[in-house]
Coordinates of C-alpha atoms in Angstrom, one line a residue:
Chain A
M1 CA 37.2 4.1 9.6
L2 CA 34.8 1.5 8.1
S3 CA 36.0 -2.0 8.4
T4 CA 33.2 -4.6 9.0
Y5 CA 31.3 -4.0 5.9
R6 CA 32.3 -3.8 2.2
Y7 CA 30.0 -1.5 0.3
P8 CA 28.8 -3.0 -2.9
K9 CA 29.0 -0.9 -6.0
Y10 CA 26.3 -1.6 -8.5
D11 CA 26.9 -1.2 -12.2
Y12 CA 25.5 1.7 -14.0
L13 CA 24.4 0.8 -17.5
P14 CA 23.5 3.5 -20.1
P15 CA 19.7 3.4 -20.4
P16 CA 18.3 2.4 -23.8
E17 CA 16.7 5.9 -24.2
L18 CA 20.2 7.4 -24.7
T19 CA 20.9 5.4 -27.8
S20 CA 17.4 5.0 -29.3
K21 CA 16.4 8.7 -28.6
S22 CA 12.8 7.6 -28.5
Q23 CA 10.7 8.4 -25.5
R24 CA 9.2 5.4 -23.8
R25 CA 6.2 4.9 -21.6
Y26 CA 6.4 2.7 -18.5
P27 CA 3.4 1.6 -16.5
L28 CA 5.3 2.0 -13.2
V29 CA 8.3 4.0 -12.1
V30 CA 9.6 3.9 -8.6
V31 CA 12.0 6.8 -7.6
G32 CA 14.5 6.0 -4.9
A33 CA 16.1 2.6 -4.1
G34 CA 16.2 2.9 -0.3
P35 CA 14.5 0.2 1.7
V36 CA 11.0 1.7 1.0
G37 CA 11.5 2.1 -2.8
L38 CA 13.0 -1.4 -3.0
C39 CA 10.1 -3.0 -1.1
A40 CA 7.6 -1.2 -3.4
A41 CA 9.5 -2.3 -6.6
I42 CA 9.7 -6.0 -5.4
D43 CA 6.1 -6.0 -4.3
L44 CA 4.9 -4.7 -7.7
A45 CA 7.2 -7.2 -9.5
L46 CA 5.7 -10.0 -7.4
Q47 CA 2.3 -8.9 -8.6
G48 CA 3.6 -9.4 -12.2
L49 CA 3.9 -5.8 -13.1
P50 CA 6.9 -4.4 -15.1
V51 CA 8.7 -1.9 -12.8
L52 CA 11.4 0.7 -13.5
L53 CA 13.3 1.7 -10.4
L54 CA 15.5 4.8 -10.6
D55 CA 18.2 5.7 -8.0
E56 CA 20.6 8.6 -8.1
D57 CA 23.3 6.6 -6.3
D58 CA 25.0 3.2 -7.0
T59 CA 25.5 1.7 -3.5
V60 CA 23.6 1.1 -0.3
S61 CA 23.0 3.4 2.7
V62 CA 26.3 4.6 4.3
G63 CA 26.4 3.9 8.0
S64 CA 23.9 1.9 10.1
R65 CA 21.0 4.5 9.9
G66 CA 17.8 2.5 10.3
V67 CA 18.6 -0.1 12.9
C68 CA 15.4 -1.8 14.3
Y69 CA 13.2 -3.8 12.0
A70 CA 9.9 -4.6 13.8
K71 CA 7.8 -7.7 13.6
R72 CA 5.3 -6.3 11.0
T73 CA 8.2 -5.3 8.7
L74 CA 9.7 -8.8 9.1
E75 CA 6.3 -10.3 8.1
I76 CA 6.2 -8.0 5.0
L77 CA 9.8 -9.0 4.2
D78 CA 8.7 -12.6 4.4
R79 CA 6.0 -11.9 1.8
L80 CA 8.6 -10.2 -0.4
G81 CA 11.1 -13.1 0.1
V82 CA 13.8 -11.6 2.2
G83 CA 12.6 -12.3 5.7
D84 CA 14.9 -15.2 6.4
A85 CA 18.1 -13.3 5.2
V86 CA 17.3 -10.3 7.3
V87 CA 16.4 -12.3 10.4
S88 CA 19.4 -14.6 10.2
K89 CA 21.8 -11.7 9.9
G90 CA 20.1 -9.5 12.4
V91 CA 20.6 -9.5 16.1
S92 CA 17.7 -10.4 18.5
W93 CA 17.6 -8.8 21.9
N94 CA 15.1 -9.1 24.7
I95 CA 16.6 -7.3 27.7
G96 CA 16.3 -3.5 27.9
R97 CA 17.9 -1.6 30.7
T98 CA 17.0 1.9 31.7
F99 CA 19.4 4.0 33.7
Y100 CA 18.8 7.3 35.5
R101 CA 21.9 9.2 36.5
N102 CA 24.3 6.5 37.9
E103 CA 21.9 3.7 38.6
E104 CA 19.7 1.2 36.8
V105 CA 16.1 2.1 37.4
Y106 CA 14.7 -1.1 36.0
H107 CA 15.0 -3.6 33.2
F108 CA 12.4 -5.3 31.0
N109 CA 12.4 -8.6 29.1
L110 CA 10.7 -8.3 25.8
L111 CA 9.9 -12.0 25.5
P112 CA 8.7 -12.6 22.0
Q113 CA 4.9 -13.2 21.8
P114 CA 4.5 -17.0 21.9
D115 CA 3.5 -18.8 18.7
H116 CA 4.4 -16.0 16.3
K117 CA 6.9 -16.7 13.5
R118 CA 8.8 -13.4 13.9
P119 CA 10.1 -11.7 17.1
G120 CA 9.1 -8.1 18.1
M121 CA 12.1 -6.7 16.3
I122 CA 15.7 -7.4 15.2
N123 CA 18.6 -5.0 14.9
L124 CA 20.4 -4.8 11.6
Q125 CA 22.3 -2.1 9.9
Q126 CA 20.3 -0.6 7.0
Y127 CA 23.0 -1.3 4.5
Y128 CA 22.4 -5.1 4.9
L129 CA 18.7 -4.7 4.5
E130 CA 19.2 -2.7 1.3
E131 CA 21.8 -5.2 0.0
Y132 CA 19.4 -8.2 0.5
L133 CA 16.5 -6.2 -1.1
I134 CA 18.7 -5.4 -4.2
A135 CA 19.7 -9.0 -4.5
R136 CA 16.0 -10.0 -4.4
A137 CA 15.0 -7.3 -6.8
R138 CA 17.5 -8.5 -9.3
Q139 CA 15.8 -11.9 -9.5
F140 CA 13.0 -10.3 -11.5
T141 CA 13.6 -9.9 -15.2
H142 CA 10.7 -7.4 -15.3
L143 CA 12.2 -5.2 -12.6
D144 CA 14.8 -2.8 -14.2
I145 CA 17.0 -1.0 -11.6
R146 CA 18.8 2.0 -13.0
F147 CA 21.6 3.3 -10.7
K148 CA 23.0 6.8 -11.2
N149 CA 19.7 7.9 -12.7
R150 CA 18.6 11.1 -11.1
V151 CA 15.1 12.5 -11.6
V152 CA 15.5 16.3 -12.2
F153 CA 12.1 17.3 -13.6
I154 CA 8.5 16.0 -13.2
D155 CA 5.4 17.1 -15.0
P156 CA 2.4 15.3 -13.4
R157 CA -0.4 15.3 -16.0
P158 CA -3.9 13.8 -15.7
D159 CA -3.1 11.0 -18.2
G160 CA 0.5 10.3 -17.2
V161 CA 3.7 11.6 -15.7
L162 CA 6.6 13.0 -17.6
L163 CA 10.1 12.6 -16.0
H164 CA 13.5 14.0 -17.0
V165 CA 16.3 11.8 -15.8
E166 CA 20.0 12.6 -15.7
T167 CA 22.7 10.0 -16.0
P168 CA 26.5 10.1 -16.3
D169 CA 26.1 9.8 -20.1
G170 CA 23.4 12.5 -20.5
A171 CA 19.8 13.2 -19.9
Y172 CA 16.6 11.5 -21.2
S173 CA 12.9 11.7 -20.6
L174 CA 10.3 9.1 -20.1
E175 CA 6.6 8.9 -19.5
A176 CA 5.0 6.8 -16.7
D177 CA 1.4 5.8 -16.0
W178 CA 2.2 5.8 -12.3
V179 CA 5.1 7.1 -10.2
I180 CA 5.9 6.1 -6.6
A181 CA 8.0 8.7 -4.9
A182 CA 10.3 7.0 -2.4
D183 CA 13.0 9.6 -2.5
G184 CA 13.3 10.2 1.2
A185 CA 12.8 13.0 3.7
K186 CA 14.2 15.6 1.3
S187 CA 12.1 14.3 -1.6
S188 CA 13.0 16.2 -4.7
I189 CA 9.8 15.0 -6.4
R190 CA 7.8 16.6 -3.5
K191 CA 9.8 19.8 -3.9
M192 CA 9.4 19.9 -7.7
M193 CA 5.7 19.5 -7.3
N194 CA 5.6 22.3 -4.7
L195 CA 3.9 20.2 -2.1
D196 CA 4.0 21.0 1.6
V197 CA 4.9 18.8 4.4
E198 CA 3.7 20.1 7.7
G199 CA 4.5 19.5 11.3
K200 CA 6.9 20.1 14.1
V201 CA 10.7 20.6 14.0
F202 CA 12.5 19.6 17.1
L203 CA 15.4 21.8 18.1
D204 CA 17.8 19.0 19.1
R205 CA 20.7 17.2 17.7
F206 CA 21.9 13.7 18.1
L207 CA 25.3 12.1 17.4
I208 CA 25.2 8.6 16.1
A209 CA 28.2 6.4 16.1
D210 CA 28.8 2.8 14.9
V211 CA 31.4 1.3 17.1
V212 CA 33.1 -2.1 16.7
M213 CA 33.6 -3.6 20.2
K214 CA 36.4 -6.1 20.8
A215 CA 35.4 -7.1 24.3
D216 CA 32.2 -9.0 25.1
F217 CA 29.2 -6.9 25.8
P218 CA 25.7 -8.2 26.3
A219 CA 23.2 -8.0 23.5
E220 CA 20.9 -5.7 25.3
R221 CA 19.4 -2.2 24.8
W222 CA 20.7 0.3 27.3
F223 CA 19.1 3.7 27.6
W224 CA 20.5 6.3 29.9
F225 CA 18.7 9.4 31.2
D226 CA 21.1 12.1 32.4
P227 CA 24.1 9.8 32.9
P228 CA 27.3 11.0 34.7
F229 CA 29.3 10.5 31.5
H230 CA 27.0 12.7 29.5
P231 CA 25.2 15.0 32.0
G232 CA 21.8 16.4 31.2
Q233 CA 21.3 14.4 28.0
S234 CA 20.2 10.9 27.0
V235 CA 22.3 8.1 25.5
L236 CA 21.2 4.9 23.7
L237 CA 23.3 1.8 23.1
H238 CA 22.1 -1.0 20.8
R239 CA 23.8 -4.0 19.4
Q240 CA 23.8 -4.7 15.6
A241 CA 25.3 -7.5 13.4
D242 CA 29.1 -8.1 13.2
N243 CA 29.8 -6.8 16.8
V244 CA 29.0 -3.3 15.6
W245 CA 27.3 -1.3 18.3
R246 CA 25.2 1.7 17.7
I247 CA 25.4 4.6 20.1
D248 CA 23.1 7.7 20.0
F249 CA 24.1 10.7 22.1
Q250 CA 21.7 13.5 22.6
L251 CA 23.7 16.7 22.0
G252 CA 21.3 19.6 22.4
W253 CA 20.5 22.3 19.8
Q254 CA 23.6 24.4 20.6
A255 CA 26.1 21.7 19.6
D256 CA 28.2 22.2 16.4
P257 CA 27.6 19.2 14.2
E258 CA 30.9 19.4 12.3
E259 CA 32.9 19.8 15.6
E260 CA 31.0 16.9 17.3
K261 CA 31.7 14.5 14.4
K262 CA 35.4 14.7 14.8
P263 CA 36.9 11.5 16.2
E264 CA 38.9 13.4 18.8
K265 CA 35.6 14.6 20.2
V266 CA 33.6 11.4 19.7
I267 CA 36.2 8.9 21.1
P268 CA 36.4 10.4 24.6
R269 CA 32.6 10.4 24.8
I270 CA 32.5 6.7 24.1
R271 CA 35.4 5.9 26.3
A272 CA 33.7 7.7 29.2
M273 CA 30.6 5.6 28.6
L274 CA 32.3 2.2 28.2
G275 CA 35.0 2.7 30.9
D276 CA 38.7 2.9 30.0
E277 CA 39.7 -0.7 29.5
R278 CA 37.4 -1.8 26.8
E279 CA 38.8 -1.7 23.3
F280 CA 36.7 -0.3 20.4
E281 CA 37.0 1.2 17.0
L282 CA 34.9 3.9 15.5
E283 CA 33.3 2.8 12.2
W284 CA 31.0 5.6 11.3
V285 CA 29.7 8.8 12.8
S286 CA 27.0 11.3 11.9
V287 CA 24.9 14.0 13.5
Y288 CA 21.1 14.2 12.9
T289 CA 18.2 16.4 13.6
F290 CA 14.6 15.3 13.1
Q291 CA 11.1 16.5 12.4
C292 CA 7.7 15.0 13.0
R293 CA 5.6 16.0 10.0
R294 CA 3.6 14.7 7.1
M295 CA 2.1 15.7 3.7
S296 CA -1.6 16.5 3.8
K297 CA -2.3 13.8 1.2
F298 CA 0.0 10.9 0.0
R299 CA -1.6 10.7 -3.4
H300 CA -1.4 13.4 -5.9
G301 CA -3.0 12.2 -9.1
R302 CA -0.7 9.6 -10.6
V303 CA 2.1 10.3 -8.1
L304 CA 2.1 8.3 -4.9
F305 CA 4.3 9.3 -2.0
V306 CA 5.7 6.6 0.4
G307 CA 8.1 6.5 3.4
D308 CA 10.1 9.5 4.5
A309 CA 9.0 11.5 1.4
A310 CA 5.4 11.4 2.7
H311 CA 6.0 11.5 6.5
Q312 CA 8.8 11.8 9.0
V313 CA 9.0 10.9 12.6
S314 CA 11.6 11.2 15.4
P315 CA 13.8 8.1 15.5
F316 CA 12.5 7.0 18.9
G317 CA 10.5 3.8 18.4
A318 CA 12.0 3.0 15.0
R319 CA 8.9 4.2 13.1
G320 CA 10.7 5.6 10.0
A321 CA 11.7 2.7 7.8
N322 CA 9.2 0.4 9.4
S323 CA 6.2 2.6 8.6
G324 CA 7.6 3.3 5.1
I325 CA 7.7 -0.4 4.3
Q326 CA 4.1 -0.6 5.6
D327 CA 3.1 2.1 3.2
T328 CA 4.2 -0.1 0.3
D329 CA 2.5 -3.1 1.8
N330 CA -0.8 -1.0 1.7
L331 CA -0.2 0.6 -1.7
C332 CA 1.0 -2.1 -4.1
W333 CA -1.9 -4.5 -4.2
K334 CA -4.3 -1.5 -4.7
L335 CA -2.1 -0.2 -7.6
K336 CA -2.2 -3.6 -9.2
L337 CA -6.0 -3.7 -9.1
V338 CA -6.3 -0.2 -10.5
I339 CA -3.8 -0.9 -13.3
D340 CA -5.7 -4.1 -14.2
G341 CA -8.9 -2.2 -14.4
K342 CA -10.4 -4.2 -11.5
A343 CA -10.8 -1.3 -9.1
P344 CA -11.5 2.4 -9.6
D345 CA -8.6 4.8 -9.0
R346 CA -10.3 6.1 -5.8
L347 CA -8.9 2.9 -4.2
L348 CA -5.6 4.7 -4.2
D349 CA -7.2 7.5 -2.1
S350 CA -7.7 4.8 0.5
Y351 CA -4.0 4.3 0.5
S352 CA -3.6 7.9 1.4
D353 CA -6.4 7.8 4.1
E354 CA -5.2 4.5 5.7
R355 CA -1.5 5.5 5.8
I356 CA -2.2 9.0 7.0
F357 CA -4.1 7.4 9.9
A358 CA -1.0 5.2 10.6
A359 CA 1.4 8.2 10.1
D360 CA -0.6 10.2 12.6
E361 CA -0.3 7.4 15.1
N362 CA 3.4 7.1 14.5
I363 CA 3.9 10.8 14.8
M364 CA 1.9 10.9 18.0
N365 CA 3.9 8.1 19.6
S366 CA 7.3 9.3 18.5
T367 CA 6.4 12.9 19.6
R368 CA 5.4 11.6 23.0
S369 CA 8.7 9.7 23.3
T370 CA 10.6 12.7 22.2
D371 CA 8.9 14.9 24.8
F372 CA 9.7 12.4 27.5
I373 CA 13.3 12.0 26.5
T374 CA 14.0 15.6 25.9
P375 CA 11.7 17.7 28.2
K376 CA 11.0 21.1 26.9
S377 CA 10.4 22.9 30.2
R378 CA 11.4 22.8 33.8
T379 CA 8.1 21.4 34.8
S380 CA 8.2 18.7 32.1
L381 CA 11.8 17.8 33.3
T382 CA 10.5 17.5 36.9
F383 CA 7.7 15.2 35.9
R384 CA 10.2 13.1 33.8
N385 CA 12.5 12.8 36.8
A386 CA 9.6 12.0 39.1
V387 CA 8.6 9.1 36.9
L388 CA 12.2 7.8 36.8
T389 CA 12.6 8.0 40.5
L390 CA 9.3 6.2 41.1
A391 CA 10.0 3.6 38.4
R392 CA 12.6 1.9 40.6
H393 CA 10.0 0.5 42.9
H394 CA 6.6 1.0 41.4
P395 CA 5.3 -0.8 38.3
F396 CA 2.9 2.0 37.3
A397 CA 5.8 4.4 36.9
R398 CA 7.8 1.9 34.8
A399 CA 4.9 1.9 32.4
L400 CA 5.2 5.7 32.0
V401 CA 9.0 5.6 31.2
N402 CA 9.0 6.4 27.5
S403 CA 12.3 5.8 25.8
G404 CA 10.6 4.9 22.6
R405 CA 7.5 2.8 21.8
L406 CA 8.6 0.3 19.3
S407 CA 7.0 0.4 15.9
V408 CA 3.8 -1.7 15.7
P409 CA 1.2 -1.6 12.9
A410 CA -1.9 0.6 13.1
F411 CA -5.3 -1.0 13.5
L412 CA -7.1 0.6 10.5
V413 CA -10.4 0.8 12.3
A414 CA -11.6 3.9 10.5
S415 CA -11.0 2.6 7.0
T416 CA -13.9 2.8 4.5
L417 CA -12.6 -0.5 3.1
N418 CA -13.8 -2.4 6.2
T419 CA -17.1 -4.1 6.4
P420 CA -18.4 -3.4 9.9
D421 CA -19.2 -6.4 12.1
Q422 CA -22.8 -7.6 12.2
E423 CA -22.1 -10.2 14.9
S424 CA -20.2 -10.2 18.1
F425 CA -16.6 -11.3 18.4
A426 CA -14.1 -11.3 21.2
G427 CA -10.4 -10.4 20.7
E428 CA -8.6 -7.9 18.5
M429 CA -9.0 -9.2 15.0
I430 CA -11.5 -6.6 14.1
P431 CA -12.0 -5.3 10.5
G432 CA -8.9 -3.2 9.8
A433 CA -6.6 -5.2 12.1
P434 CA -3.2 -6.3 11.0
M435 CA -3.4 -10.1 11.3
D436 CA -2.0 -12.0 14.3
D437 CA 0.1 -14.9 13.3
A438 CA -0.5 -18.5 14.5
P439 CA 1.3 -21.8 14.1
L440 CA -0.4 -24.3 11.8
K441 CA 0.2 -27.5 10.0
V442 CA -0.3 -27.8 6.3
D443 CA -0.2 -31.3 4.8
G444 CA 1.1 -32.4 8.2
K445 CA 4.1 -30.0 8.1
P446 CA 4.6 -27.1 10.5
A447 CA 3.7 -23.7 8.9
W448 CA 2.6 -20.2 9.8
L449 CA -0.7 -18.5 9.2
L450 CA 0.8 -15.4 7.7
D451 CA 2.8 -17.4 5.2
Q452 CA -0.6 -18.8 3.9
V453 CA -2.2 -15.5 3.1
G454 CA -1.1 -12.3 1.4
N455 CA -0.8 -11.1 -2.2
R456 CA -4.5 -12.0 -2.9
F457 CA -7.8 -12.0 -1.2
V458 CA -8.2 -15.0 1.0
V459 CA -11.1 -16.3 3.1
L460 CA -10.3 -18.3 6.2
H461 CA -13.3 -20.5 7.0
Y462 CA -13.2 -22.3 10.3
A463 CA -14.7 -25.8 10.2
A464 CA -14.9 -28.5 12.9
D465 CA -14.6 -31.1 10.2
P466 CA -13.8 -30.1 6.6
Q467 CA -15.2 -33.4 5.3
Q468 CA -18.6 -32.0 6.1
I469 CA -18.4 -29.1 3.6
D470 CA -21.3 -29.9 1.4
A471 CA -21.4 -29.9 -2.4
T472 CA -23.2 -26.5 -2.6
M473 CA -20.5 -24.8 -0.5
R474 CA -17.8 -26.5 -2.5
H475 CA -19.3 -25.1 -5.6
E476 CA -19.5 -21.6 -4.2
I477 CA -15.8 -21.9 -3.1
Q478 CA -14.9 -22.8 -6.7
Q479 CA -16.9 -19.9 -8.1
L480 CA -15.2 -17.4 -5.7
A481 CA -11.8 -18.5 -7.1
L482 CA -13.0 -17.6 -10.6
D483 CA -14.2 -14.0 -9.8
A484 CA -12.7 -11.0 -11.5
I485 CA -10.9 -10.4 -8.2
P486 CA -10.3 -14.0 -7.2
I487 CA -10.9 -15.1 -3.7
E488 CA -9.2 -18.2 -2.4
V489 CA -11.0 -20.0 0.4
L490 CA -8.8 -21.8 3.0
L491 CA -10.3 -24.1 5.6
V492 CA -9.0 -23.9 9.1
T493 CA -9.7 -26.9 11.3
P494 CA -8.8 -27.9 14.9
A495 CA -7.6 -31.3 14.0
A496 CA -6.0 -33.0 11.0
S497 CA -8.4 -34.4 8.5
G498 CA -6.4 -34.9 5.4
T499 CA -7.6 -33.2 2.2
A500 CA -11.2 -32.1 1.9
H501 CA -12.4 -32.5 -1.6
G502 CA -9.4 -30.7 -3.0
L503 CA -9.8 -27.7 -0.6
R504 CA -6.7 -26.5 1.2
V505 CA -6.8 -27.2 4.9
L506 CA -4.8 -25.4 7.6
E507 CA -4.6 -27.4 10.8
D508 CA -4.9 -25.3 13.9
Y509 CA -3.2 -27.9 16.0
S510 CA -2.3 -25.5 18.8
G511 CA -5.7 -23.8 19.0
R512 CA -4.0 -20.4 18.7
Y513 CA -5.9 -19.5 15.6
A514 CA -9.2 -20.3 17.3
E515 CA -8.1 -18.3 20.3
R516 CA -6.8 -15.2 18.5
Y517 CA -9.6 -15.1 15.9
D518 CA -12.4 -16.1 18.3
A519 CA -13.2 -18.8 15.8
R520 CA -16.0 -21.3 16.2
P521 CA -17.4 -23.6 13.5
G522 CA -18.6 -21.4 10.7
T523 CA -16.5 -18.3 11.6
T524 CA -15.3 -16.8 8.3
Y525 CA -12.7 -14.0 7.8
L526 CA -12.0 -12.1 4.6
I527 CA -8.3 -11.1 4.4
R528 CA -6.8 -8.4 2.2
P529 CA -3.7 -9.0 0.2
D530 CA -1.8 -7.0 2.8
Q531 CA -2.8 -9.4 5.6
H532 CA -5.3 -7.1 7.2
V533 CA -8.8 -8.2 8.2
A534 CA -11.5 -6.8 5.8
A535 CA -14.6 -8.5 7.2
R536 CA -15.8 -11.4 9.3
W537 CA -18.9 -13.4 9.9
R538 CA -20.2 -16.3 12.0
A539 CA -21.2 -18.2 8.9
F540 CA -20.0 -18.7 5.3
D541 CA -22.0 -16.7 2.8
A542 CA -20.6 -16.2 -0.7
A543 CA -22.8 -13.1 -1.3
S544 CA -21.5 -11.4 1.8
I545 CA -17.9 -12.3 0.9
R546 CA -18.3 -10.8 -2.5
A547 CA -19.9 -7.6 -1.2
A548 CA -17.1 -7.2 1.4
T549 CA -14.5 -7.7 -1.4
M550 CA -16.2 -5.1 -3.5
R551 CA -16.1 -2.7 -0.5
A552 CA -12.4 -3.6 0.2
T553 CA -11.5 -2.6 -3.3
A554 CA -13.6 0.6 -3.4
N555 CA -15.9 -1.0 -6.0
L556 CA -18.9 0.0 -3.9
S557 CA -19.5 3.7 -3.9
Chain B
M1 CA -8.9 -0.2 49.2
S2 CA -5.1 0.3 49.2
L3 CA -3.1 2.6 46.9
I4 CA -2.8 1.2 43.4
L5 CA 0.8 1.0 42.2
S6 CA 0.3 -1.2 39.1
P7 CA -0.6 0.5 35.8
N8 CA -4.1 1.7 36.1
F9 CA -4.8 4.3 33.4
H10 CA -7.9 3.4 31.4
E11 CA -11.1 5.0 30.0
P12 CA -14.6 3.4 30.2
G13 CA -15.9 2.6 26.7
R14 CA -12.5 2.9 25.0
H15 CA -10.3 0.1 23.9
F16 CA -6.6 0.6 23.7
F17 CA -4.7 -1.8 21.4
R18 CA -1.4 -1.1 23.1
A19 CA -0.8 -1.3 26.9
Y20 CA 1.2 1.9 27.0
G21 CA -1.6 3.8 25.2
P22 CA -3.7 5.2 28.1
G23 CA -0.6 6.1 30.3
D24 CA 1.1 7.9 27.4
E25 CA -2.1 9.8 26.6
F26 CA -2.4 10.9 30.2
Y27 CA 1.3 12.0 30.4
E28 CA 0.9 14.0 27.2
A29 CA -2.2 15.7 28.5
L30 CA -0.4 16.5 31.8
I31 CA 2.6 18.1 30.0
E32 CA 0.2 19.9 27.6
M33 CA -1.7 21.4 30.6
H34 CA 1.5 23.2 31.6
R35 CA 2.2 24.7 28.2
D36 CA 3.1 28.4 28.2
L37 CA 3.0 28.6 32.0
S38 CA 5.8 30.1 34.0
D39 CA 7.5 27.8 36.6
E40 CA 5.6 29.6 39.4
Q41 CA 2.3 29.2 37.6
S42 CA 3.1 25.5 36.9
A43 CA 3.7 24.9 40.6
L44 CA 0.4 26.5 41.5
V45 CA -1.4 24.4 38.8
N46 CA 0.3 21.2 40.1
A47 CA -0.8 22.0 43.7
R48 CA -4.4 22.6 42.5
L49 CA -4.3 19.3 40.6
I50 CA -3.1 17.4 43.6
L51 CA -5.9 18.8 45.7
L52 CA -8.5 17.9 43.1
L53 CA -7.3 14.4 42.8
A54 CA -6.9 14.0 46.6
N55 CA -10.5 15.0 47.2
H56 CA -11.6 12.6 44.5
I57 CA -9.8 9.7 46.2
G58 CA -11.0 10.8 49.6
D59 CA -9.9 7.7 51.5
L60 CA -7.3 9.1 54.0
S61 CA -5.5 5.8 54.3
V62 CA -4.9 5.7 50.6
L63 CA -3.7 9.3 50.6
R64 CA -1.4 8.7 53.5
D65 CA 0.3 5.9 51.6
A66 CA 0.7 8.2 48.6
L67 CA 2.1 11.0 50.7
R68 CA 4.6 8.6 52.2
I69 CA 5.8 7.1 48.9
A70 CA 6.0 10.5 47.2
R71 CA 8.4 11.6 49.9
E72 CA 10.5 8.5 50.0
G73 CA 14.1 9.0 48.8
V74 CA 13.7 12.8 48.5
F75 CA 15.8 14.6 51.0

């Protein structure tokens, strides 16, 4: 069936342990080379840490699977060095149409937020994302990817983790200081450690098909409630790269997955949906069920769970891969500080706390979407249909139509790593907020704010005229860069002013930074390595910046 | 005051980072209220809810607008 994509086959090489027979110890082992495990491995390699990445397979994901990659994910992928590849191959869409029975109820235009580098989302088959991430991972000589290496035993000890690994040439064991479990919803690490994952199972089945369409079809997202060609259920149509369209049919719990997957069953469904004339070919088909659940803690000693291994959501809103990649964004800089002895290991508990906060938000939103799309009672169905019939004419009801709330990052407002505001600010860039982007000029050239921060602690100090930064402050800025946890100060200024005594200057020529960050002369933000706001003040004070950095790294108890 | 037909869910003292937040929260609470009720019980609860909200609104001209729109297109 498959024709638009050639699956790469990655070489398996016998690991050195099989010949030397000696057991080695590695600082970091990532288990699972899906999108989440790959992002973790690349992020850690970028931090300069040697990484061993184990995967039981030797190719990328089969079928489109994850489809929508949201803005925050694209920003993280930019930081990891694959943003451009993903965005240029991906398909952007803005128009979404919602149908109820045989008529269009309304459509929306998701215009991208002005003056942000990345759009709200792009559509791309998961195999492309994985292929680009593997190519990126292979650029690091200190990142060892071992395909066809399956972890079959784990012994988590207080001082390290023992793993047994099976390969086509036999088994070996290794020790790790830290293990990142990115081995998916059915995580064998989680099972071998007898850890629970609790939540709700939804009694429903969905058929997903990748279809190559020969005729023109608009790049829009179409969502049908109760359409004539599939009565009583929902259907979603999405465009992906290479003229491959992704179609999701709700089947109901009674459906027989094996029967439904047969082409003679699938093709008439698609034909009924598209109309008879349109030519298409079936590339891939699968049936899925889903759960909304999470582990009670994502950190278990030296084993850290990320992505689907730690939490699962319904697919509505694309909160699976997107939230998993955000897990790694949150975790990797913390792990680097702990490994370097610059932060206590309780900083890793904040990974669990912050990402559980985010997971609960994702589970809540995807559960609400699921309950709207597949009502569980007659009354719930009546309300759903009432919303859809009102939505045609009344904006308030359109806002209630919930066919998936697209993945957006959580505002980590409850995090203990935040330093609470002492002064008043307008806008949303509160401590714990994922940063808003803004267009800037650096050395006279166009640039983006998010590309200037990340991977380290940064202070953004807004100054009307950087030339006026006095010698005392310049000295303090130099000292901050020499701290055990270095803090780089960047000046943001409304107008070009060249260099300012060797300090880096970001020119907020459009005024978007000042607007989004409620910046006035003196306004100072402390930014975490994962591009979240840690603290902010109305004036520059090195002692406050140091204290907030200590708090953001769990160095204050 | 006329009947509000633009999105209007909110809660004093609370900030919602996403526009759909308050509406989705209401909708979830509405569906949750009906949990474990029979269809007949749900119909009764819905009627009680309408009466409570109608009294809260009070203004008969607003209520007449709502009654008319609710009935539109339902034959």
